[in-house]
Amino acid sequence: MSKIKVTIWNEFRHEKSNDFVKSIYPNGIHQQIADGISNVDFDILTATLDEPEHGLTDNVIENTDVMLWWGHCAHGEVRDDIVEKVHKRVLEGMGLIVLHSGHFSKIFKRLMGTNCSLKWREEAEKERLWNIEPYHPITEGIGDFIELPNTEMYGERYDIPNPDKLIFISWFEGGEVFRSGVTYSRGHGKIFYFRPGHETYPIYHNQEILKVISNAVRWAKPQLFREDVCPMSPALEEIKSTGDFGRAGIEQNSEGEAL
Ligand code: ZN
C-alpha cells in the first residue's frame, strides 16, 4: 500500500516570538503534529510561512495527498498566488485539514465562500467535544466525547456554509456551543475543519486530538486527482433535433478547447 503524502503547514510565528508558546511547542506546532500522527502509512513533510514560497513549491503541492493548515496572526502574509495553487489542488483532489485559527486563513475562507467569523474568548475554560457521528471514519476510536480541561472558546454563530457532515459539537464551560468538526467537499477534494488547537494550551499533545487528526488524514486521502477541463462534448447517440437553432459560437479547436 502506498503511503499517504501529508504536508503539515504552519505559520510558525508564535512559537518563535513567545516563550510560553515555545515551552509547549519547542519545535513548532507543525513538528509536534508530525511527531504525534507519525504512522507507518504516512509520509510526512512540514512547511512554514517564512520558508521560500512558504515551503509550498509546485513540487510540494503536486506531491501532497493531504495538507494540514495552521495559522493565526499572519494570515495576511500568505501569498495570494500560493493560495491560488493550493485552492486549485484541492479542487483537483487534494485533501485539506484546517485546524483551529485556520478558520480565518485565506484558503479556508476562499473554499467556504463565507466570512468564517466566530465568537472567541481566552479564559482557559473546559471544553467538551461531543462526537455526534460515532460511525464516521474521522471518529474511529473516539468515545462519546473528548474533554479538554483548558481551551480558548470559539462560539456560534460560526459563519460557515452548512457542512456535508457535522462531526463534533463543542460545549464550553462559559455556556457557548460550536460546530467544532465539519466536513465539506469542494471539486474532487475533501475538507475537514477541526477546532481544537490554541497555541498556549498543549492541545496537540492530547492523544485523542491526534487520533482525530490521523483519522481525518486517512479520510481525506484523494480517490483521484483530476485537472479541471470544460470541453465541448460530442454526442454519444444521434440527436434528432428539429428546427434551426443558432449557436452563440465559442470557437473551438479539434480537442474541443475554447480558442
Ligand atoms: Zn486560538
PDB file of C-alpha atoms and ligand atoms in Angstrom:
ATOM      1  CA  MET A   1       0.000   0.000   0.000  1.00  0.00           C
ATOM      2  CA  SER A   2       1.419   3.390  -0.951  1.00  0.00           C
ATOM      3  CA  LYS A   3       1.875   5.877   1.849  1.00  0.00           C
ATOM      4  CA  ILE A   4      -0.328   8.941   2.215  1.00  0.00           C
ATOM      5  CA  LYS A   5       1.790  12.010   1.455  1.00  0.00           C
ATOM      6  CA  VAL A   6       0.983  14.535   4.183  1.00  0.00           C
ATOM      7  CA  THR A   7       2.202  18.162   4.250  1.00  0.00           C
ATOM      8  CA  ILE A   8       1.748  19.960   7.575  1.00  0.00           C
ATOM      9  CA  TRP A   9       1.770  23.726   7.007  1.00  0.00           C
ATOM     10  CA  ASN A  10       2.281  26.048   9.953  1.00  0.00           C
ATOM     11  CA  GLU A  11       2.623  29.795  10.237  1.00  0.00           C
ATOM     12  CA  PHE A  12       5.354  29.145  12.903  1.00  0.00           C
ATOM     13  CA  ARG A  13       5.485  32.639  14.417  1.00  0.00           C
ATOM     14  CA  HIS A  14       4.118  32.400  17.979  1.00  0.00           C
ATOM     15  CA  GLU A  15       6.482  29.520  18.750  1.00  0.00           C
ATOM     16  CA  LYS A  16       9.462  31.766  17.919  1.00  0.00           C
ATOM     17  CA  SER A  17       8.260  35.038  19.475  1.00  0.00           C
ATOM     18  CA  ASN A  18       6.516  33.877  22.680  1.00  0.00           C
ATOM     19  CA  ASP A  19       8.461  31.944  25.325  1.00  0.00           C
ATOM     20  CA  PHE A  20       5.346  30.349  26.794  1.00  0.00           C
ATOM     21  CA  VAL A  21       4.228  29.009  23.420  1.00  0.00           C
ATOM     22  CA  LYS A  22       7.806  27.890  22.759  1.00  0.00           C
ATOM     23  CA  SER A  23       7.771  25.896  26.003  1.00  0.00           C
ATOM     24  CA  ILE A  24       4.736  23.907  24.779  1.00  0.00           C
ATOM     25  CA  TYR A  25       5.842  23.600  21.162  1.00  0.00           C
ATOM     26  CA  PRO A  26       9.655  23.930  21.179  1.00  0.00           C
ATOM     27  CA  ASN A  27       9.972  22.697  17.594  1.00  0.00           C
ATOM     28  CA  GLY A  28       6.781  24.308  16.356  1.00  0.00           C
ATOM     29  CA  ILE A  29       3.178  23.140  16.208  1.00  0.00           C
ATOM     30  CA  HIS A  30       3.891  21.529  12.824  1.00  0.00           C
ATOM     31  CA  GLN A  31       6.623  19.295  14.270  1.00  0.00           C
ATOM     32  CA  GLN A  32       4.510  18.334  17.279  1.00  0.00           C
ATOM     33  CA  ILE A  33       1.642  17.275  14.999  1.00  0.00           C
ATOM     34  CA  ALA A  34       4.095  15.469  12.688  1.00  0.00           C
ATOM     35  CA  ASP A  35       5.525  13.515  15.646  1.00  0.00           C
ATOM     36  CA  GLY A  36       2.053  12.931  17.103  1.00  0.00           C
ATOM     37  CA  ILE A  37       0.447  11.477  13.979  1.00  0.00           C
ATOM     38  CA  SER A  38       3.578   9.746  12.728  1.00  0.00           C
ATOM     39  CA  ASN A  39       2.470   6.431  11.343  1.00  0.00           C
ATOM     40  CA  VAL A  40       3.672   3.698   9.018  1.00  0.00           C
ATOM     41  CA  ASP A  41       1.161   4.725   6.351  1.00  0.00           C
ATOM     42  CA  PHE A  42       2.020   8.450   6.407  1.00  0.00           C
ATOM     43  CA  ASP A  43       4.906  10.113   4.608  1.00  0.00           C
ATOM     44  CA  ILE A  44       5.057  13.490   6.407  1.00  0.00           C
ATOM     45  CA  LEU A  45       6.609  16.766   5.261  1.00  0.00           C
ATOM     46  CA  THR A  46       6.373  20.099   7.084  1.00  0.00           C
ATOM     47  CA  ALA A  47       6.285  23.593   5.563  1.00  0.00           C
ATOM     48  CA  THR A  48       6.235  27.027   7.192  1.00  0.00           C
ATOM     49  CA  LEU A  49       5.395  30.609   6.260  1.00  0.00           C
ATOM     50  CA  ASP A  50       8.921  32.036   6.320  1.00  0.00           C
ATOM     51  CA  GLU A  51      10.428  29.419   4.017  1.00  0.00           C
ATOM     52  CA  PRO A  52      10.774  30.388   0.337  1.00  0.00           C
ATOM     53  CA  GLU A  53       7.301  30.104  -1.236  1.00  0.00           C
ATOM     54  CA  HIS A  54       6.057  29.324   2.311  1.00  0.00           C
ATOM     55  CA  GLY A  55       7.542  25.853   1.805  1.00  0.00           C
ATOM     56  CA  LEU A  56       4.779  25.178  -0.713  1.00  0.00           C
ATOM     57  CA  THR A  57       6.653  24.893  -4.002  1.00  0.00           C
ATOM     58  CA  ASP A  58       4.872  23.485  -7.039  1.00  0.00           C
ATOM     59  CA  ASN A  59       6.682  20.209  -6.421  1.00  0.00           C
ATOM     60  CA  VAL A  60       5.496  20.023  -2.787  1.00  0.00           C
ATOM     61  CA  ILE A  61       1.887  20.855  -3.687  1.00  0.00           C
ATOM     62  CA  GLU A  62       1.865  18.334  -6.540  1.00  0.00           C
ATOM     63  CA  ASN A  63       3.236  15.659  -4.230  1.00  0.00           C
ATOM     64  CA  THR A  64       0.794  16.198  -1.373  1.00  0.00           C
ATOM     65  CA  ASP A  65      -2.232  13.961  -0.836  1.00  0.00           C
ATOM     66  CA  VAL A  66      -3.463  15.706   2.299  1.00  0.00           C
ATOM     67  CA  MET A  67      -2.429  19.151   3.576  1.00  0.00           C
ATOM     68  CA  LEU A  68      -2.881  20.365   7.165  1.00  0.00           C
ATOM     69  CA  TRP A  69      -3.145  24.109   7.755  1.00  0.00           C
ATOM     70  CA  TRP A  70      -2.424  26.019  10.980  1.00  0.00           C
ATOM     71  CA  GLY A  71      -2.185  29.816  11.020  1.00  0.00           C
ATOM     72  CA  HIS A  72      -3.191  32.571  13.412  1.00  0.00           C
ATOM     73  CA  CYS A  73      -1.533  36.011  13.378  1.00  0.00           C
ATOM     74  CA  ALA A  74      -0.145  36.194   9.841  1.00  0.00           C
ATOM     75  CA  HIS A  75      -2.926  35.025   7.519  1.00  0.00           C
ATOM     76  CA  GLY A  76      -2.487  38.243   5.531  1.00  0.00           C
ATOM     77  CA  GLU A  77       1.162  37.425   4.799  1.00  0.00           C
ATOM     78  CA  VAL A  78       0.310  34.261   2.892  1.00  0.00           C
ATOM     79  CA  ARG A  79       0.875  34.993  -0.787  1.00  0.00           C
ATOM     80  CA  ASP A  80      -2.256  35.019  -2.918  1.00  0.00           C
ATOM     81  CA  ASP A  81      -0.557  33.099  -5.743  1.00  0.00           C
ATOM     82  CA  ILE A  82       0.311  30.263  -3.324  1.00  0.00           C
ATOM     83  CA  VAL A  83      -3.270  30.231  -2.000  1.00  0.00           C
ATOM     84  CA  GLU A  84      -4.426  30.013  -5.622  1.00  0.00           C
ATOM     85  CA  LYS A  85      -2.248  26.941  -6.208  1.00  0.00           C
ATOM     86  CA  VAL A  86      -3.435  25.207  -3.019  1.00  0.00           C
ATOM     87  CA  HIS A  87      -7.056  26.015  -3.896  1.00  0.00           C
ATOM     88  CA  LYS A  88      -6.625  24.560  -7.405  1.00  0.00           C
ATOM     89  CA  ARG A  89      -5.059  21.412  -5.976  1.00  0.00           C
ATOM     90  CA  VAL A  90      -7.942  20.908  -3.518  1.00  0.00           C
ATOM     91  CA  LEU A  91     -10.411  21.141  -6.414  1.00  0.00           C
ATOM     92  CA  GLU A  92      -8.285  18.562  -8.245  1.00  0.00           C
ATOM     93  CA  GLY A  93      -8.498  16.154  -5.317  1.00  0.00           C
ATOM     94  CA  MET A  94      -6.047  17.066  -2.536  1.00  0.00           C
ATOM     95  CA  GLY A  95      -7.448  16.679   0.981  1.00  0.00           C
ATOM     96  CA  LEU A  96      -7.256  19.697   3.314  1.00  0.00           C
ATOM     97  CA  ILE A  97      -7.495  19.712   7.109  1.00  0.00           C
ATOM     98  CA  VAL A  98      -7.848  23.183   8.570  1.00  0.00           C
ATOM     99  CA  LEU A  99      -7.034  23.486  12.258  1.00  0.00           C
ATOM    100  CA  HIS A 100      -8.279  25.940  14.904  1.00  0.00           C
ATOM    101  CA  SER A 101      -7.485  29.570  13.943  1.00  0.00           C
ATOM    102  CA  GLY A 102      -7.032  28.430  10.357  1.00  0.00           C
ATOM    103  CA  HIS A 103     -10.758  29.275  10.143  1.00  0.00           C
ATOM    104  CA  PHE A 104      -9.581  32.767   9.122  1.00  0.00           C
ATOM    105  CA  SER A 105      -6.955  31.599   6.634  1.00  0.00           C
ATOM    106  CA  LYS A 106      -7.231  32.787   3.045  1.00  0.00           C
ATOM    107  CA  ILE A 107      -7.504  29.225   1.772  1.00  0.00           C
ATOM    108  CA  PHE A 108     -10.371  28.231   4.092  1.00  0.00           C
ATOM    109  CA  LYS A 109     -12.337  31.440   3.504  1.00  0.00           C
ATOM    110  CA  ARG A 110     -11.918  31.049  -0.240  1.00  0.00           C
ATOM    111  CA  LEU A 111     -13.080  27.434  -0.197  1.00  0.00           C
ATOM    112  CA  MET A 112     -16.061  28.251   2.025  1.00  0.00           C
ATOM    113  CA  GLY A 113     -17.073  31.484   0.300  1.00  0.00           C
ATOM    114  CA  THR A 114     -18.216  32.957   3.626  1.00  0.00           C
ATOM    115  CA  ASN A 115     -16.612  35.120   6.324  1.00  0.00           C
ATOM    116  CA  CYS A 116     -15.802  32.178   8.648  1.00  0.00           C
ATOM    117  CA  SER A 117     -16.082  34.557  11.631  1.00  0.00           C
ATOM    118  CA  LEU A 118     -16.980  33.390  15.145  1.00  0.00           C
ATOM    119  CA  LYS A 119     -17.031  34.451  18.793  1.00  0.00           C
ATOM    120  CA  TRP A 120     -13.948  33.815  20.937  1.00  0.00           C
ATOM    121  CA  ARG A 121     -12.677  34.169  24.500  1.00  0.00           C
ATOM    122  CA  GLU A 122      -9.354  33.220  26.090  1.00  0.00           C
ATOM    123  CA  GLU A 123     -10.187  32.154  29.651  1.00  0.00           C
ATOM    124  CA  ALA A 124      -8.692  28.637  29.801  1.00  0.00           C
ATOM    125  CA  GLU A 125     -12.139  27.101  30.240  1.00  0.00           C
ATOM    126  CA  LYS A 126     -13.228  23.499  29.886  1.00  0.00           C
ATOM    127  CA  GLU A 127     -14.431  22.212  26.515  1.00  0.00           C
ATOM    128  CA  ARG A 128     -16.326  19.028  25.763  1.00  0.00           C
ATOM    129  CA  LEU A 129     -16.402  17.980  22.107  1.00  0.00           C
ATOM    130  CA  TRP A 130     -19.417  15.758  21.544  1.00  0.00           C
ATOM    131  CA  ASN A 131     -18.924  13.046  18.952  1.00  0.00           C
ATOM    132  CA  ILE A 132     -22.189  13.034  17.044  1.00  0.00           C
ATOM    133  CA  GLU A 133     -21.043  10.774  14.160  1.00  0.00           C
ATOM    134  CA  PRO A 134     -19.645   7.731  16.007  1.00  0.00           C
ATOM    135  CA  TYR A 135     -19.563   5.603  12.834  1.00  0.00           C
ATOM    136  CA  HIS A 136     -17.721   8.179  10.727  1.00  0.00           C
ATOM    137  CA  PRO A 137     -14.094   7.304   9.795  1.00  0.00           C
ATOM    138  CA  ILE A 138     -12.920  10.544  11.446  1.00  0.00           C
ATOM    139  CA  THR A 139     -14.235   9.460  14.874  1.00  0.00           C
ATOM    140  CA  GLU A 140     -12.896   5.905  14.765  1.00  0.00           C
ATOM    141  CA  GLY A 141     -11.620   5.004  18.237  1.00  0.00           C
ATOM    142  CA  ILE A 142     -13.161   8.098  19.845  1.00  0.00           C
ATOM    143  CA  GLY A 143     -15.801   7.756  22.550  1.00  0.00           C
ATOM    144  CA  ASP A 144     -18.925   9.827  23.177  1.00  0.00           C
ATOM    145  CA  PHE A 145     -16.867  12.947  23.765  1.00  0.00           C
ATOM    146  CA  ILE A 146     -13.380  14.405  24.124  1.00  0.00           C
ATOM    147  CA  GLU A 147     -12.787  16.605  27.134  1.00  0.00           C
ATOM    148  CA  LEU A 148     -10.146  19.353  27.131  1.00  0.00           C
ATOM    149  CA  PRO A 149      -9.548  20.927  30.551  1.00  0.00           C
ATOM    150  CA  ASN A 150      -8.315  24.297  29.282  1.00  0.00           C
ATOM    151  CA  THR A 151      -9.139  25.810  25.930  1.00  0.00           C
ATOM    152  CA  GLU A 152      -9.842  29.027  24.113  1.00  0.00           C
ATOM    153  CA  MET A 153     -13.590  29.339  23.496  1.00  0.00           C
ATOM    154  CA  TYR A 154     -14.952  29.533  19.962  1.00  0.00           C
ATOM    155  CA  GLY A 155     -18.690  30.206  19.868  1.00  0.00           C
ATOM    156  CA  GLU A 156     -21.564  30.311  17.419  1.00  0.00           C
ATOM    157  CA  ARG A 157     -22.542  31.795  15.175  1.00  0.00           C
ATOM    158  CA  TYR A 158     -19.723  30.416  13.087  1.00  0.00           C
ATOM    159  CA  ASP A 159     -20.163  31.874   9.619  1.00  0.00           C
ATOM    160  CA  ILE A 160     -19.608  28.774   7.508  1.00  0.00           C
ATOM    161  CA  PRO A 161     -21.835  27.112   4.906  1.00  0.00           C
ATOM    162  CA  ASN A 162     -23.880  24.132   6.044  1.00  0.00           C
ATOM    163  CA  PRO A 163     -21.369  21.268   6.231  1.00  0.00           C
ATOM    164  CA  ASP A 164     -21.712  17.926   4.468  1.00  0.00           C
ATOM    165  CA  LYS A 165     -21.306  16.300   7.893  1.00  0.00           C
ATOM    166  CA  LEU A 166     -21.261  17.784  11.346  1.00  0.00           C
ATOM    167  CA  ILE A 167     -18.895  15.509  13.277  1.00  0.00           C
ATOM    168  CA  PHE A 168     -18.265  17.305  16.600  1.00  0.00           C
ATOM    169  CA  ILE A 169     -20.243  19.884  18.564  1.00  0.00           C
ATOM    170  CA  SER A 170     -18.375  21.610  21.386  1.00  0.00           C
ATOM    171  CA  TRP A 171     -19.802  22.751  24.688  1.00  0.00           C
ATOM    172  CA  PHE A 172     -17.855  25.320  26.708  1.00  0.00           C
ATOM    173  CA  GLU A 173     -17.832  25.963  30.418  1.00  0.00           C
ATOM    174  CA  GLY A 174     -18.847  29.577  29.791  1.00  0.00           C
ATOM    175  CA  GLY A 175     -22.049  28.480  28.039  1.00  0.00           C
ATOM    176  CA  GLU A 176     -21.415  28.594  24.283  1.00  0.00           C
ATOM    177  CA  VAL A 177     -21.591  25.810  21.712  1.00  0.00           C
ATOM    178  CA  PHE A 178     -19.636  25.477  18.459  1.00  0.00           C
ATOM    179  CA  ARG A 179     -19.535  23.287  15.355  1.00  0.00           C
ATOM    180  CA  SER A 180     -16.014  22.006  16.038  1.00  0.00           C
ATOM    181  CA  GLY A 181     -15.683  19.291  13.412  1.00  0.00           C
ATOM    182  CA  VAL A 182     -17.211  19.766   9.974  1.00  0.00           C
ATOM    183  CA  THR A 183     -16.623  18.183   6.578  1.00  0.00           C
ATOM    184  CA  TYR A 184     -17.017  19.549   3.077  1.00  0.00           C
ATOM    185  CA  SER A 185     -16.193  18.519  -0.444  1.00  0.00           C
ATOM    186  CA  ARG A 186     -15.023  21.051  -2.997  1.00  0.00           C
ATOM    187  CA  GLY A 187     -14.356  19.781  -6.501  1.00  0.00           C
ATOM    188  CA  HIS A 188     -12.684  16.390  -6.001  1.00  0.00           C
ATOM    189  CA  GLY A 189     -11.132  17.379  -2.649  1.00  0.00           C
ATOM    190  CA  LYS A 190     -12.299  16.582   0.862  1.00  0.00           C
ATOM    191  CA  ILE A 191     -12.036  19.214   3.590  1.00  0.00           C
ATOM    192  CA  PHE A 192     -12.210  18.824   7.369  1.00  0.00           C
ATOM    193  CA  TYR A 193     -12.213  21.761   9.764  1.00  0.00           C
ATOM    194  CA  PHE A 194     -11.229  20.797  13.324  1.00  0.00           C
ATOM    195  CA  ARG A 195     -11.390  23.418  16.056  1.00  0.00           C
ATOM    196  CA  PRO A 196      -9.020  22.397  18.902  1.00  0.00           C
ATOM    197  CA  GLY A 197      -5.513  23.812  18.937  1.00  0.00           C
ATOM    198  CA  HIS A 198      -4.871  27.177  20.559  1.00  0.00           C
ATOM    199  CA  GLU A 199      -1.105  27.783  20.811  1.00  0.00           C
ATOM    200  CA  THR A 200      -0.978  28.451  24.585  1.00  0.00           C
ATOM    201  CA  TYR A 201      -2.539  25.103  25.518  1.00  0.00           C
ATOM    202  CA  PRO A 202      -0.955  21.681  24.900  1.00  0.00           C
ATOM    203  CA  ILE A 203      -3.866  20.578  22.699  1.00  0.00           C
ATOM    204  CA  TYR A 204      -1.678  18.829  20.121  1.00  0.00           C
ATOM    205  CA  HIS A 205      -0.159  16.696  22.879  1.00  0.00           C
ATOM    206  CA  ASN A 206      -3.602  15.188  23.542  1.00  0.00           C
ATOM    207  CA  GLN A 207      -3.746  11.648  22.152  1.00  0.00           C
ATOM    208  CA  GLU A 208      -7.443  11.804  21.261  1.00  0.00           C
ATOM    209  CA  ILE A 209      -6.976  15.041  19.313  1.00  0.00           C
ATOM    210  CA  LEU A 210      -4.025  13.484  17.470  1.00  0.00           C
ATOM    211  CA  LYS A 211      -6.134  10.390  16.785  1.00  0.00           C
ATOM    212  CA  VAL A 212      -8.880  12.515  15.199  1.00  0.00           C
ATOM    213  CA  ILE A 213      -6.288  14.277  13.020  1.00  0.00           C
ATOM    214  CA  SER A 214      -4.787  10.915  11.923  1.00  0.00           C
ATOM    215  CA  ASN A 215      -8.247   9.582  11.124  1.00  0.00           C
ATOM    216  CA  ALA A 216      -9.031  12.740   9.160  1.00  0.00           C
ATOM    217  CA  VAL A 217      -5.851  12.363   7.095  1.00  0.00           C
ATOM    218  CA  ARG A 218      -6.918   8.854   6.074  1.00  0.00           C
ATOM    219  CA  TRP A 219     -10.483  10.035   5.373  1.00  0.00           C
ATOM    220  CA  ALA A 220      -9.289  12.984   3.244  1.00  0.00           C
ATOM    221  CA  LYS A 221      -6.904  10.901   1.146  1.00  0.00           C
ATOM    222  CA  PRO A 222      -7.720  11.573  -2.523  1.00  0.00           C
ATOM    223  CA  GLN A 223      -9.535   8.934  -4.508  1.00  0.00           C
ATOM    224  CA  LEU A 224      -8.192  10.585  -7.665  1.00  0.00           C
ATOM    225  CA  PHE A 225      -6.581  13.754  -8.927  1.00  0.00           C
ATOM    226  CA  ARG A 226      -8.271  15.333 -11.920  1.00  0.00           C
ATOM    227  CA  GLU A 227      -7.348  18.613 -13.556  1.00  0.00           C
ATOM    228  CA  ASP A 228     -10.276  20.861 -14.373  1.00  0.00           C
ATOM    229  CA  VAL A 229     -11.387  20.942 -18.007  1.00  0.00           C
ATOM    230  CA  CYS A 230     -14.530  22.248 -19.657  1.00  0.00           C
ATOM    231  CA  PRO A 231     -14.669  20.524 -23.059  1.00  0.00           C
ATOM    232  CA  MET A 232     -17.294  20.558 -25.800  1.00  0.00           C
ATOM    233  CA  SER A 233     -18.620  17.019 -25.666  1.00  0.00           C
ATOM    234  CA  PRO A 234     -19.576  15.166 -28.867  1.00  0.00           C
ATOM    235  CA  ALA A 235     -22.899  13.305 -28.609  1.00  0.00           C
ATOM    236  CA  LEU A 236     -22.814   9.594 -27.818  1.00  0.00           C
ATOM    237  CA  GLU A 237     -26.063   8.992 -29.659  1.00  0.00           C
ATOM    238  CA  GLU A 238     -27.558  10.501 -32.805  1.00  0.00           C
ATOM    239  CA  ILE A 239     -29.507  13.626 -31.899  1.00  0.00           C
ATOM    240  CA  LYS A 240     -32.719  14.162 -33.839  1.00  0.00           C
ATOM    241  CA  SER A 241     -33.310  17.824 -33.155  1.00  0.00           C
ATOM    242  CA  THR A 242     -35.864  19.649 -35.247  1.00  0.00           C
ATOM    243  CA  GLY A 243     -35.810  23.263 -36.213  1.00  0.00           C
ATOM    244  CA  ASP A 244     -32.914  25.599 -36.749  1.00  0.00           C
ATOM    245  CA  PHE A 245     -31.398  26.780 -33.519  1.00  0.00           C
ATOM    246  CA  GLY A 246     -28.480  29.184 -33.633  1.00  0.00           C
ATOM    247  CA  ARG A 247     -25.255  28.844 -31.701  1.00  0.00           C
ATOM    248  CA  ALA A 248     -23.659  31.663 -29.768  1.00  0.00           C
ATOM    249  CA  GLY A 249     -20.463  30.109 -31.051  1.00  0.00           C
ATOM    250  CA  ILE A 250     -17.414  29.803 -28.888  1.00  0.00           C
ATOM    251  CA  GLU A 251     -14.752  28.819 -31.374  1.00  0.00           C
ATOM    252  CA  GLN A 252     -13.077  25.543 -30.539  1.00  0.00           C
ATOM    253  CA  ASN A 253     -10.164  23.541 -31.789  1.00  0.00           C
ATOM    254  CA  SER A 254     -10.357  19.869 -32.677  1.00  0.00           C
ATOM    255  CA  GLU A 255      -9.832  18.957 -28.999  1.00  0.00           C
ATOM    256  CA  GLY A 256     -12.923  20.929 -28.010  1.00  0.00           C
ATOM    257  CA  GLU A 257     -10.910  23.613 -26.215  1.00  0.00           C
ATOM    258  CA  ALA A 258     -12.060  27.199 -26.484  1.00  0.00           C
ATOM    259  CA  LEU A 259      -9.863  29.274 -28.793  1.00  0.00           C
TER     260      LEU A 259
HETATM  261 ZN    ZN B   1      -6.526  30.406  19.270  1.00  0.00          ZN
END
